[in-house]
Tab-separated table of C-alpha atoms and ligand atoms in Angstrom:
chain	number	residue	atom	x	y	z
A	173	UNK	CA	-36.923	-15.387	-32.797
A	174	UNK	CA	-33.045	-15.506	-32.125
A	175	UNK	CA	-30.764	-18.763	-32.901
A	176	UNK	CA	-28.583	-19.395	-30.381
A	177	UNK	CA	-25.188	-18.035	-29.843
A	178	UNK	CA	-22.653	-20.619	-32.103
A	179	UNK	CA	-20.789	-22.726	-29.684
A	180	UNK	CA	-17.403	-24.251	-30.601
A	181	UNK	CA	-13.700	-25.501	-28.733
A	182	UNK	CA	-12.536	-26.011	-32.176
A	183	UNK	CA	-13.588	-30.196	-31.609
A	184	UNK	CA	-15.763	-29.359	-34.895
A	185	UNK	CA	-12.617	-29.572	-36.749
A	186	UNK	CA	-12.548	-33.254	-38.282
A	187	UNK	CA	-8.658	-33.635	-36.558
A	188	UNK	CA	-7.034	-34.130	-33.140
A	189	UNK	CA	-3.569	-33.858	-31.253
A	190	UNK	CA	-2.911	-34.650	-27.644
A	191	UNK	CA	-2.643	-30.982	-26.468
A	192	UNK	CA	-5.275	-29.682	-29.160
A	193	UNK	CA	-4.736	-27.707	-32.390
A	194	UNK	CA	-2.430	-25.188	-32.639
A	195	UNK	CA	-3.670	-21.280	-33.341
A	196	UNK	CA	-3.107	-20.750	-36.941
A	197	UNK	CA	-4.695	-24.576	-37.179
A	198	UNK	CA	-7.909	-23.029	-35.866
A	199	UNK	CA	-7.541	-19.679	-37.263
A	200	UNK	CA	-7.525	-21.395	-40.644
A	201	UNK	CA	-9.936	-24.094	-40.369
A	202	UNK	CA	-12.423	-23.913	-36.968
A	203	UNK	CA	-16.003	-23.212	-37.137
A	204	UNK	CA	-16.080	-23.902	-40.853
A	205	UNK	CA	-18.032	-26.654	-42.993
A	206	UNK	CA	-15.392	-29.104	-44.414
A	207	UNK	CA	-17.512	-29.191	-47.584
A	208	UNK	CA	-19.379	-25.726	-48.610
A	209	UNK	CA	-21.859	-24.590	-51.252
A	210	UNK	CA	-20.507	-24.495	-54.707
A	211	UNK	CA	-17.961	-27.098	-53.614
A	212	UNK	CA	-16.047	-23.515	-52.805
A	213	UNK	CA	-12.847	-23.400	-50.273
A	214	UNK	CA	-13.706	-20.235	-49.262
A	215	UNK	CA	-17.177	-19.253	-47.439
A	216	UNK	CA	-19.853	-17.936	-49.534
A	217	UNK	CA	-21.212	-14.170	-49.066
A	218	UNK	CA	-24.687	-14.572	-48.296
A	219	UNK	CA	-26.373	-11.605	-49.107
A	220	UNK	CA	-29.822	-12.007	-48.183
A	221	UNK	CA	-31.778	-9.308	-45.690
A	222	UNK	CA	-34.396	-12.351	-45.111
A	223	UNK	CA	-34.137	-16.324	-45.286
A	224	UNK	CA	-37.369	-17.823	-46.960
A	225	UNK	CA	-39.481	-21.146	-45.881
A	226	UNK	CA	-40.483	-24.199	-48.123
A	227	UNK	CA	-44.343	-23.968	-46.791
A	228	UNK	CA	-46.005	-22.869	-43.469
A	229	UNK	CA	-45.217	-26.430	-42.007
A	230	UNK	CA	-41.606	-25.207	-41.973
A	231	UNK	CA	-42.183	-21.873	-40.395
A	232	UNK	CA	-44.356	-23.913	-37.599
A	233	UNK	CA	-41.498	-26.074	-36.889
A	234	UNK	CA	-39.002	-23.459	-36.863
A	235	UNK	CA	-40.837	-21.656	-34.459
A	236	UNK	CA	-41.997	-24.598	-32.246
A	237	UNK	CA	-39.015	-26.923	-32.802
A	238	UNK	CA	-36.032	-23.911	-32.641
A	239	UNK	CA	-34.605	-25.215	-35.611
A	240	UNK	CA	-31.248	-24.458	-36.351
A	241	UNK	CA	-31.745	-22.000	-39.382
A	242	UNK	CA	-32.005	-18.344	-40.501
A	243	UNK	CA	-34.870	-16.514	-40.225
A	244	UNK	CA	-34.315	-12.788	-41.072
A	245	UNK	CA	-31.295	-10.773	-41.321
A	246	UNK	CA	-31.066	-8.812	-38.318
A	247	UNK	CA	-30.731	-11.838	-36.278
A	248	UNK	CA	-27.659	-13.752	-37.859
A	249	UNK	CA	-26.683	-14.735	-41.057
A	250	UNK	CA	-24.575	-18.020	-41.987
A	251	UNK	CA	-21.129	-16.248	-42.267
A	252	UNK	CA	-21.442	-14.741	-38.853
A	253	UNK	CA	-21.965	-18.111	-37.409
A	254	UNK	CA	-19.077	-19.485	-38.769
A	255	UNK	CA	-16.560	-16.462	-37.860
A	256	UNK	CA	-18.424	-16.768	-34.368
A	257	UNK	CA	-17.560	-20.334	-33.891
A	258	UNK	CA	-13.934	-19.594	-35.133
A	259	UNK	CA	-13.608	-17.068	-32.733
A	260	UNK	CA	-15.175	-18.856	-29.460
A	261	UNK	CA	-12.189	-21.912	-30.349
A	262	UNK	CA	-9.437	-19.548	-30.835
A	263	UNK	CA	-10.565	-18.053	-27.342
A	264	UNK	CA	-10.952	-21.476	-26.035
A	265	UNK	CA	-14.404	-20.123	-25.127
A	266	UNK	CA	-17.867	-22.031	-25.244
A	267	UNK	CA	-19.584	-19.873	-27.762
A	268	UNK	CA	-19.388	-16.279	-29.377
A	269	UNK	CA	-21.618	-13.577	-29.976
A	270	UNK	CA	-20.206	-10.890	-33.149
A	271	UNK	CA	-21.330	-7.368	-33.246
A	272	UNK	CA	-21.099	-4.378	-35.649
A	273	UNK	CA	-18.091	-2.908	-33.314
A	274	UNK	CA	-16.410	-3.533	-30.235
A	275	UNK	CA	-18.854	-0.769	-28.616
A	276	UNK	CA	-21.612	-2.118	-29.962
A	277	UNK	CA	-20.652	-5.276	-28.396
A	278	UNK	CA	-19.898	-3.613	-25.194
A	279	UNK	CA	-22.846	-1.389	-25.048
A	280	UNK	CA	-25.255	-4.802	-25.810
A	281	UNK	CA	-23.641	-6.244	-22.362
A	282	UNK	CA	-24.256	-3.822	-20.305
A	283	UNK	CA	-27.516	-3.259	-21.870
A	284	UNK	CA	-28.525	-6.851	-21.000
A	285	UNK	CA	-27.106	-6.930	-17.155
A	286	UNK	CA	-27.715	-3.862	-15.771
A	287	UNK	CA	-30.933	-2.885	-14.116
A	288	UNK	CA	-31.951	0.697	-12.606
A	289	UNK	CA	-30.205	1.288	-9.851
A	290	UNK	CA	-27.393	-1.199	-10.218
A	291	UNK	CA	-24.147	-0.297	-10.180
A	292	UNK	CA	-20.674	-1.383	-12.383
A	293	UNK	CA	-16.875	-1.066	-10.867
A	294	UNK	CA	-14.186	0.201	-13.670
A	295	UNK	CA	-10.260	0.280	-13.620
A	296	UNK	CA	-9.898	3.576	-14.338
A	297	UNK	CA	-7.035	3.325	-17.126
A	298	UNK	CA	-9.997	2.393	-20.205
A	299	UNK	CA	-10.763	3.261	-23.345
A	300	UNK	CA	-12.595	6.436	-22.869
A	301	UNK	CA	-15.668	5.617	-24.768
A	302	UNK	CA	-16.439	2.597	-22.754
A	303	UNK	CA	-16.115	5.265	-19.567
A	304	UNK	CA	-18.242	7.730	-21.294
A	305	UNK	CA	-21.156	4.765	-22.303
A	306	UNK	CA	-21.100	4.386	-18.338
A	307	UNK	CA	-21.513	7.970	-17.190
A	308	UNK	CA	-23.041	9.563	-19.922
A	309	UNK	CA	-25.270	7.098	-20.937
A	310	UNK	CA	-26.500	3.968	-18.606
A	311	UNK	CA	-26.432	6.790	-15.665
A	312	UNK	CA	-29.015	8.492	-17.820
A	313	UNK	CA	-30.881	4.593	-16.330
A	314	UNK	CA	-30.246	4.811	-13.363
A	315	UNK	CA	-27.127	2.750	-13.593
A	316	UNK	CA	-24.639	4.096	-11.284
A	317	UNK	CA	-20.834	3.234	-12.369
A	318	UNK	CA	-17.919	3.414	-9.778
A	319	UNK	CA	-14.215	4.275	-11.108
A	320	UNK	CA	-11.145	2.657	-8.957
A	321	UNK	CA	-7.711	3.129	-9.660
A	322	UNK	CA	-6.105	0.332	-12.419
A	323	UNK	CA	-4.875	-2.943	-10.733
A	324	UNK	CA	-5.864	-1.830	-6.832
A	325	UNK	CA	-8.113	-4.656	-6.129
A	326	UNK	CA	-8.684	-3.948	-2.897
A	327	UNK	CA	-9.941	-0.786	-3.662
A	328	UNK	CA	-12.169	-2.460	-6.396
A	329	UNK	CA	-13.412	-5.220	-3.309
A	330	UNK	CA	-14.002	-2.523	-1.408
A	331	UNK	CA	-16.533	-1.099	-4.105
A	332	UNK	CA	-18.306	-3.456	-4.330
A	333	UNK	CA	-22.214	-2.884	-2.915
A	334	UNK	CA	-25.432	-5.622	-2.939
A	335	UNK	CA	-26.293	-3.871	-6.230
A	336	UNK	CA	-22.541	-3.973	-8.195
A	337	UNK	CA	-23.495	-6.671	-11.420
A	338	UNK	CA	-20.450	-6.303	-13.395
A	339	UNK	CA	-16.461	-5.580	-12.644
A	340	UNK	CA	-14.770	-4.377	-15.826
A	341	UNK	CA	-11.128	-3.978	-16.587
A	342	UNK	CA	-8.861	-4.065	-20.196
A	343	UNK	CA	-5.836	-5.849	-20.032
A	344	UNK	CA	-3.590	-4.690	-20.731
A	345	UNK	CA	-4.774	-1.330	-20.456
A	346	UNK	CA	-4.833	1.639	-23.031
A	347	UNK	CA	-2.321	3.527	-23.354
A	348	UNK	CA	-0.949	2.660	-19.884
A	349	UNK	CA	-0.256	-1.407	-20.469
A	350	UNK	CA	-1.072	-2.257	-17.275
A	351	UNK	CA	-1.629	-5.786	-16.992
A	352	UNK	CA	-4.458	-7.276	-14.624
A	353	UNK	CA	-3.824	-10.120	-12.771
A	354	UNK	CA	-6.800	-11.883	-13.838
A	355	UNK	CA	-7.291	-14.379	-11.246
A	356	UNK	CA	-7.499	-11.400	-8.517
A	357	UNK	CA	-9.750	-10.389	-10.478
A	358	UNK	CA	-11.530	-12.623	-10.762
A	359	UNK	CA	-11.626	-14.021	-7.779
A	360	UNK	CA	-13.504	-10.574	-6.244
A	361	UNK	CA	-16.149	-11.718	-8.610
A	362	UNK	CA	-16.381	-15.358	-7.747
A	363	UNK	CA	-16.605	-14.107	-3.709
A	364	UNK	CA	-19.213	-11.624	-4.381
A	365	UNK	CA	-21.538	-13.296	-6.903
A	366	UNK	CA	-20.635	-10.367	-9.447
A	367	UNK	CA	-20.116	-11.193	-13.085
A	368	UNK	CA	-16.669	-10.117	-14.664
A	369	UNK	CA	-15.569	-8.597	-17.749
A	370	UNK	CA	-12.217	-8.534	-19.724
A	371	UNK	CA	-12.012	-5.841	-22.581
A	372	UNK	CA	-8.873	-7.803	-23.618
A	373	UNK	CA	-8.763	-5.911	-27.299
A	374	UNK	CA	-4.562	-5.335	-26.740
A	375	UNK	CA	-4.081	-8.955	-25.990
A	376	UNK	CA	-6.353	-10.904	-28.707
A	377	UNK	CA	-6.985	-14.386	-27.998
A	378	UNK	CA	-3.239	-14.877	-29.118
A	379	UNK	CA	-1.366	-13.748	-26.025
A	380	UNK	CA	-4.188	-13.679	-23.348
A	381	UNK	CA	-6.790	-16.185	-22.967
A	382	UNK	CA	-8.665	-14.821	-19.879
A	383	UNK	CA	-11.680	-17.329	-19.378
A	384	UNK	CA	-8.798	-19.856	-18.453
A	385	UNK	CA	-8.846	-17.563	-15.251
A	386	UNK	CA	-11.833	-18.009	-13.990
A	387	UNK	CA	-13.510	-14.560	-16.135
A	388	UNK	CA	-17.301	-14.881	-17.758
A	389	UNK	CA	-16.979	-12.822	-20.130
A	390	UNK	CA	-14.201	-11.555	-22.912
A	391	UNK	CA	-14.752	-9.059	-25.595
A	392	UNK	CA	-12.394	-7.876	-28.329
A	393	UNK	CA	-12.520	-5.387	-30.767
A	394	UNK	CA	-12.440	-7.118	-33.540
A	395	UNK	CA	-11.873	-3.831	-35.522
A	396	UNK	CA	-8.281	-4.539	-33.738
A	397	UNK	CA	-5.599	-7.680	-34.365
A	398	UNK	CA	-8.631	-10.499	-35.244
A	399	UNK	CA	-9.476	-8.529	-38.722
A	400	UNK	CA	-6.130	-6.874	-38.793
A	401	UNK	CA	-5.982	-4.809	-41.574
A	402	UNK	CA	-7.337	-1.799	-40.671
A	403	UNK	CA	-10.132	-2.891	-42.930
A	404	UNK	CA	-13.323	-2.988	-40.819
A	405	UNK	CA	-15.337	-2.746	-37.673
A	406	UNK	CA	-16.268	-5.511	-35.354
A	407	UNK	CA	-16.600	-6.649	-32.112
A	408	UNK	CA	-16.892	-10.209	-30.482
A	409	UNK	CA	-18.237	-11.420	-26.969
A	410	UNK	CA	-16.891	-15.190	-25.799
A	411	UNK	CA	-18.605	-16.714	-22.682
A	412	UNK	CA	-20.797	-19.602	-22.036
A	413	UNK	CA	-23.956	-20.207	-24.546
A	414	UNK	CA	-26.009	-19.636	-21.206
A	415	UNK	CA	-24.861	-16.234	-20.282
A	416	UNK	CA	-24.547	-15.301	-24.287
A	417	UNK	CA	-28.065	-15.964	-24.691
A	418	UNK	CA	-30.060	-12.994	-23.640
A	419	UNK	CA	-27.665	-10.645	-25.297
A	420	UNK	CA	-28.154	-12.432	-28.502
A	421	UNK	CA	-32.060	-11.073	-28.224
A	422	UNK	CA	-31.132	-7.758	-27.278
A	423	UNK	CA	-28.459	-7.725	-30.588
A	424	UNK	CA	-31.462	-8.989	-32.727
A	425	UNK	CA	-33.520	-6.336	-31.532
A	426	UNK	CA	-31.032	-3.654	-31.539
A	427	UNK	CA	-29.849	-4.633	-34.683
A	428	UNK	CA	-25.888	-4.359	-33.773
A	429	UNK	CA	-25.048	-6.769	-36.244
A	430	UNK	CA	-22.542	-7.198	-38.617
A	431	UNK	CA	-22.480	-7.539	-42.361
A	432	UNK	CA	-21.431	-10.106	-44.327
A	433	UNK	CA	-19.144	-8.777	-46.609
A	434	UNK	CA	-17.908	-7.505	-43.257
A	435	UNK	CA	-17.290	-10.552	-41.624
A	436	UNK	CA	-16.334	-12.580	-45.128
A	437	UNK	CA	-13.399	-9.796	-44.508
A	438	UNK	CA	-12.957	-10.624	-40.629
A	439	UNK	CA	-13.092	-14.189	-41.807
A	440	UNK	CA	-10.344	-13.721	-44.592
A	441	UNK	CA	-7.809	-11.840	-41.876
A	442	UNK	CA	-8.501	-14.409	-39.423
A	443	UNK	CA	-6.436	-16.838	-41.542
A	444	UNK	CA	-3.152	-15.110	-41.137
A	445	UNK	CA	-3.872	-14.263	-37.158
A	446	UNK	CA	-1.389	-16.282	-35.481
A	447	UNK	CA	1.555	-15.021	-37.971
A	448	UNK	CA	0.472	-11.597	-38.025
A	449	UNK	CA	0.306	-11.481	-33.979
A	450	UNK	CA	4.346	-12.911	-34.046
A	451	UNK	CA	5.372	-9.908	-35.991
A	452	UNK	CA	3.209	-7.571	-34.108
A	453	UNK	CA	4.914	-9.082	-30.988
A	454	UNK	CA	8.205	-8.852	-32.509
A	455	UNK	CA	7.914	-5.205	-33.857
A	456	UNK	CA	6.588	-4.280	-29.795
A	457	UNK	CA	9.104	-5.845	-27.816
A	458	UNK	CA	12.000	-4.381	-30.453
A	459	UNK	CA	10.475	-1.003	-30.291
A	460	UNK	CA	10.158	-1.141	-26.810
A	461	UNK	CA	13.731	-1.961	-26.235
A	462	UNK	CA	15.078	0.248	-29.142
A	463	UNK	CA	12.759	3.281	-27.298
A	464	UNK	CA	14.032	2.283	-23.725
A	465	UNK	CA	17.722	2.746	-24.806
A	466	UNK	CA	17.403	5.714	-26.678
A	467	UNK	CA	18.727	9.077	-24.823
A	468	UNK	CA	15.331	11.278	-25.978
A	469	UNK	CA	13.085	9.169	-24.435
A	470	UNK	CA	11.765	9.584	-20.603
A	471	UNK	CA	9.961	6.514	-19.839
A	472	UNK	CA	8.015	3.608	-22.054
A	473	UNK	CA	5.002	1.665	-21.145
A	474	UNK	CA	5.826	-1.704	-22.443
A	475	UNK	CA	4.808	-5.135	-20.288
A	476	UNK	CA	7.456	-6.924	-22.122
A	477	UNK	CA	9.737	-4.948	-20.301
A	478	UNK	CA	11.261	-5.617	-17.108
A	479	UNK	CA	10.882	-2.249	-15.678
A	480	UNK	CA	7.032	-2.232	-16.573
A	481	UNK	CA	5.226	-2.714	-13.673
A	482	UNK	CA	3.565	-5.647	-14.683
A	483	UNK	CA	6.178	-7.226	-16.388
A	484	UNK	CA	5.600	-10.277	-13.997
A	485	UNK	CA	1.939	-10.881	-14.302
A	486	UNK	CA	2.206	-10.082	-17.556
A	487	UNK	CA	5.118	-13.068	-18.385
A	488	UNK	CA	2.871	-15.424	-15.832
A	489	UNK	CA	-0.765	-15.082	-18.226
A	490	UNK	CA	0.835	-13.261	-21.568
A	491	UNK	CA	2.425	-15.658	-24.452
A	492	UNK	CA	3.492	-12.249	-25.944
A	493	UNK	CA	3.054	-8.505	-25.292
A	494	UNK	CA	1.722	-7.297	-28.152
A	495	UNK	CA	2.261	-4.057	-30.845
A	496	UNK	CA	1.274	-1.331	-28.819
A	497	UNK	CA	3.915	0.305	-27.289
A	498	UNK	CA	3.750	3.954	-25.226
A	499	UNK	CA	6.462	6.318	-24.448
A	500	UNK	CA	7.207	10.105	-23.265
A	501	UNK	CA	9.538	12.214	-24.816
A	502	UNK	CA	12.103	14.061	-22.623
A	503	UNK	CA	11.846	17.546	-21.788
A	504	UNK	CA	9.439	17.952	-24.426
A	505	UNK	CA	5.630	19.619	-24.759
A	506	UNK	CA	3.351	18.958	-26.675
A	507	UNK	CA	4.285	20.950	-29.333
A	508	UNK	CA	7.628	18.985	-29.430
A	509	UNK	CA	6.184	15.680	-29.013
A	510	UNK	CA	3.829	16.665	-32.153
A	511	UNK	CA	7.275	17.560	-34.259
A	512	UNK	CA	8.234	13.680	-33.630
A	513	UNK	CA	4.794	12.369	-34.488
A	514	UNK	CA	4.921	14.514	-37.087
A	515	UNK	CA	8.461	13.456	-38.858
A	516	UNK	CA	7.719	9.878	-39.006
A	517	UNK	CA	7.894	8.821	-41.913
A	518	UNK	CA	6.355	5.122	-42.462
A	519	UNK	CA	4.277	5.080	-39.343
A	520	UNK	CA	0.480	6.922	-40.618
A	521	UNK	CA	-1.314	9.377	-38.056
A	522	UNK	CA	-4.558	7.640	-36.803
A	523	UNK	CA	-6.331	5.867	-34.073
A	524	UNK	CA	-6.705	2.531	-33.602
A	525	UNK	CA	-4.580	-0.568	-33.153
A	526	UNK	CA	-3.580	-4.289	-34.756
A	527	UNK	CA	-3.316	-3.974	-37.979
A	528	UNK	CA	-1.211	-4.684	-40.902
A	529	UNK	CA	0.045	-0.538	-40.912
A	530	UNK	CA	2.008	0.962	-37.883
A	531	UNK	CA	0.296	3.901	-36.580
A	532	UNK	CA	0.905	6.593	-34.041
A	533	UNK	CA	-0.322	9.385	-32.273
A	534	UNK	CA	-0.664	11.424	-29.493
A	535	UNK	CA	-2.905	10.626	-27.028
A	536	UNK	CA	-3.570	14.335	-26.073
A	537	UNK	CA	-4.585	15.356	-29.603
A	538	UNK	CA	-5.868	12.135	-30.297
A	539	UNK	CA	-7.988	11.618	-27.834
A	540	UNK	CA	-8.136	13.945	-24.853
A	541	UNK	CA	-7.595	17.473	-27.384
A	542	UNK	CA	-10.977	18.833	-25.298
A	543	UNK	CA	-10.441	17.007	-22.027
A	544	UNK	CA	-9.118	19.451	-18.627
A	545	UNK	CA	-5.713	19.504	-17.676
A	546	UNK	CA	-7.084	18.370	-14.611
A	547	UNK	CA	-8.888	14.884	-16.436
A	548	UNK	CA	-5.916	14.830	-18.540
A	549	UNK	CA	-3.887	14.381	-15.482
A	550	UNK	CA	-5.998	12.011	-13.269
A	551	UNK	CA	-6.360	9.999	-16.293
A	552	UNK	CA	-2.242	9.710	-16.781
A	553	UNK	CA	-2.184	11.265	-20.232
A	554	UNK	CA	0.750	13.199	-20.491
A	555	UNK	CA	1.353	16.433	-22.842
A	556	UNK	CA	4.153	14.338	-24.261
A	557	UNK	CA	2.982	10.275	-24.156
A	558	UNK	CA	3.027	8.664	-28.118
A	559	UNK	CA	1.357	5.976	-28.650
A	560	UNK	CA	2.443	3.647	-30.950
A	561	UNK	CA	0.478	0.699	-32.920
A	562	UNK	CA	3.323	-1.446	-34.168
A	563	UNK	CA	2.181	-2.889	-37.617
A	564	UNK	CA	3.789	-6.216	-39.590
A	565	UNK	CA	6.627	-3.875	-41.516
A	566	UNK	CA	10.107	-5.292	-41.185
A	567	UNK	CA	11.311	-4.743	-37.638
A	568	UNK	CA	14.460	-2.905	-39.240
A	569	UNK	CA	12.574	-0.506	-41.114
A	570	UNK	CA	10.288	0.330	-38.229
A	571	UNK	CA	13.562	0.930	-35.822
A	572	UNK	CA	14.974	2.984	-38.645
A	573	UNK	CA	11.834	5.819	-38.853
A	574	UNK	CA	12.202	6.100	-35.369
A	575	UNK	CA	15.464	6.768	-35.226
A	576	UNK	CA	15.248	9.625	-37.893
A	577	UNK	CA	12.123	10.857	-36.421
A	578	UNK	CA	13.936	10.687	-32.858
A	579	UNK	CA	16.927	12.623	-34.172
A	580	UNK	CA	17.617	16.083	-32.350
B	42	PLP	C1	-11.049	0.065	-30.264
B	42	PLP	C2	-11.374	-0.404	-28.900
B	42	PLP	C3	-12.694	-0.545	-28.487
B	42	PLP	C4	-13.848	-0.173	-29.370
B	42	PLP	O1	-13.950	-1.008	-30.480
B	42	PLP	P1	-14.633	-0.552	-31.869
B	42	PLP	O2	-14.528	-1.758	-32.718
B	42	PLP	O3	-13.880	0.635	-32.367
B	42	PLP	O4	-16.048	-0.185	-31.519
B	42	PLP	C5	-12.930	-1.044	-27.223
B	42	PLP	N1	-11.909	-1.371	-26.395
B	42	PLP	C6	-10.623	-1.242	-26.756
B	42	PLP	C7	-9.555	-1.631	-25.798
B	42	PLP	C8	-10.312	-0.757	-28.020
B	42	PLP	O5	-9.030	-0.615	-28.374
């Protein structure tokens, strides 16, 4: 037995404005109960694997009457409906479903709408384990998944069959930044009857709010900018209660749930979201601009910037550009780029994005180490592309380790 998926726009919160609440306003108070156990500002940690009944009477009428309650562990627990109803109002979604991991919640998607023989449509620039769930795994099904080249929506129109269920894109894209143009994109849905999904992890809820463009469903790693401190794993689907429904089952059964000291974490960073989102926008668009001045560097992927590709779709639908930033080094290889990587001296080595530390790597290594030159290359990751993760350090400081790592 599942409870629904937690529905909230935030008009839980016991206060109004013409215009609505601002971000930090929900960040800090949405989804919660004004008055909590204990009399306690914070949320309690509930613990418990299983949720016990007062007498058989109340099991009958939680089972005939779908009361609003717990029941056992793997299907919810009381701190993951109130991060989900936070998250659902900062998104300006109807309701939220949290996972273990932004996989998990991927993987529980396209567990729940694809059938045998069914087919999915990609942009090809995507975070390579959501591409290799698709080919590896669901074809295993009988799922068939089509690739088309980032952004060409005619191409991804043209893909479409009677069986396609689900278009997927990230926006903006990783490492690339490409930035869909999400009513496009959503428009080759609406016209074909096919559901759409935005992996909008690079965005958060803070600068992109794609449901406002006509998308059904949005999922962020939550491992990313909502927890933000490099701290945990999560993952987060927003759409309607309706659609979030039969994935909820298939979470309760696959048991891609979260914890609750977990999410008593996710729920903690989610206070400081809006102000930690500034800075990472701050930190991007002044590395980006710092990077696209400076004589050793060949290019930079940056939608903030006017040469980006995107920069105009992204100015239209983004209220900021976000932390990561990509660039290739001039005449260098990959041994070269590694030296820069290598010399910094406040940004840390690692994957992963959006929180409080800046990181870099090198896509290559990183990522692609055992991939072909010839995947390497159709996938646009060059032998020397950094990719950068700005964090919340002073913008100076951050300018000043690349300019010593940068130095010939
Ligand atoms: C990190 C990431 C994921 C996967 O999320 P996890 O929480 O690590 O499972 C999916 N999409 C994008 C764009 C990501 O950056």
């Amino acid at each position: 037995m599942s409870s629904k998926p937690t529905t909230s726009n935030g008009q839980d919160l016991p206060f109004s404005r013409a215009g609505g609440p601002g971000a930090s306003t929900l960040a800090v108070h949405a989804g919660e109960a004004r008055q909590k156990v204990g009399d306690s500002i914070t949320d309690a940690i509930f613990c418990a694997s299983t949720y016990t009944f007062a007498n058989t009477q109340a099991v009958i009428d939680y089972i005939q009457q779908k009361q609003p309650r717990e029941e056992y562990g793997r299907y919810g627990n009381p701190s993951q409906r109130v991060v989900e109803r936070k998250l659902a109002a900062l998104e300006g979604g109807e309701a939220a479903l949290l996972f273990s991991s932004g996989m998990s919640a991927l993987v529980g998607l396209l567990m729940t709408l694809m059938n045998s023989g069914d087919e999915v449509i990609f942009f090809d620039e995507c975070y390579h384990r959501s591409r290799e769930f698709c080919t590896k795994h669901l074809s295993r099904f009988g799922v068939v998944t089509h690739q088309v080249r980032a952004c060409d929506y005619a191409a991804m129109e043209a893909a479409v069959t009677p069986r396609t269920r689900l278009l997927v894109s990230e926006s903006p894209t990783n490492p690339h930044l490409s930035v869909v143009d999400l009513q496009k994109f959503a428009a080759i849905g609406k016209r074909h009857g096919v559901a759409t999904l935005i992996d909008a992890t690079l965005a958060s809820p803070y600068n992109l709010r794609p449901i406002q463009y006509g998308v059904d469903y949005v999922l962020h790693s939550a491992t990313k900018y909502l927890g933000g401190h490099n701290d945990l794993l999560a993952g987060v689907l927003i759409a309607t209660q309706e659609k979030l429904e039969p994935i909820d089952k298939l979470r309760g059964i696959m048991g891609a749930i979260n914890s609750p000291h977990n999410i008593y974490l996710l729920e903690r960073g989610l206070k400081t979201f809006e102000l930690r989102m500034q800075r990472h926008n701050a930190n991007g668009q002044a590395l980006a601009e710092f990077l696209d001045r400076h004589p050793r560097v060949e290019k930079v992927y940056y939608p903030g910037l006017p040469s980006h590709p995107y920069y105009d779709v992204a100015r239209e639908t983004m209220s900021g550009f976000g932390g990561l930033v990509t660039f290739l080094v001039r005449n260098a290889d990959w041994q070269a780029t590694a030296a820069i990587v290598d010399r910094m001296q406040l940004a840390r080595i690692a994957p992963s994005l959006g929180g409080v530390e800046t990181l870099i790597e090198q896509p290559l290594v990183m990522s692609y180490f055992e991939a072909t030159p010839q995947d390497r290359q159709k996938w646009g990751i060059h032998d020397n592309m950094i990719r950068v993760a700005c964090g919340i350090e002073n913008t100076e400081d951050l300018l000043a380790d690349f300019e010593q790592a940068l130095r010939p």
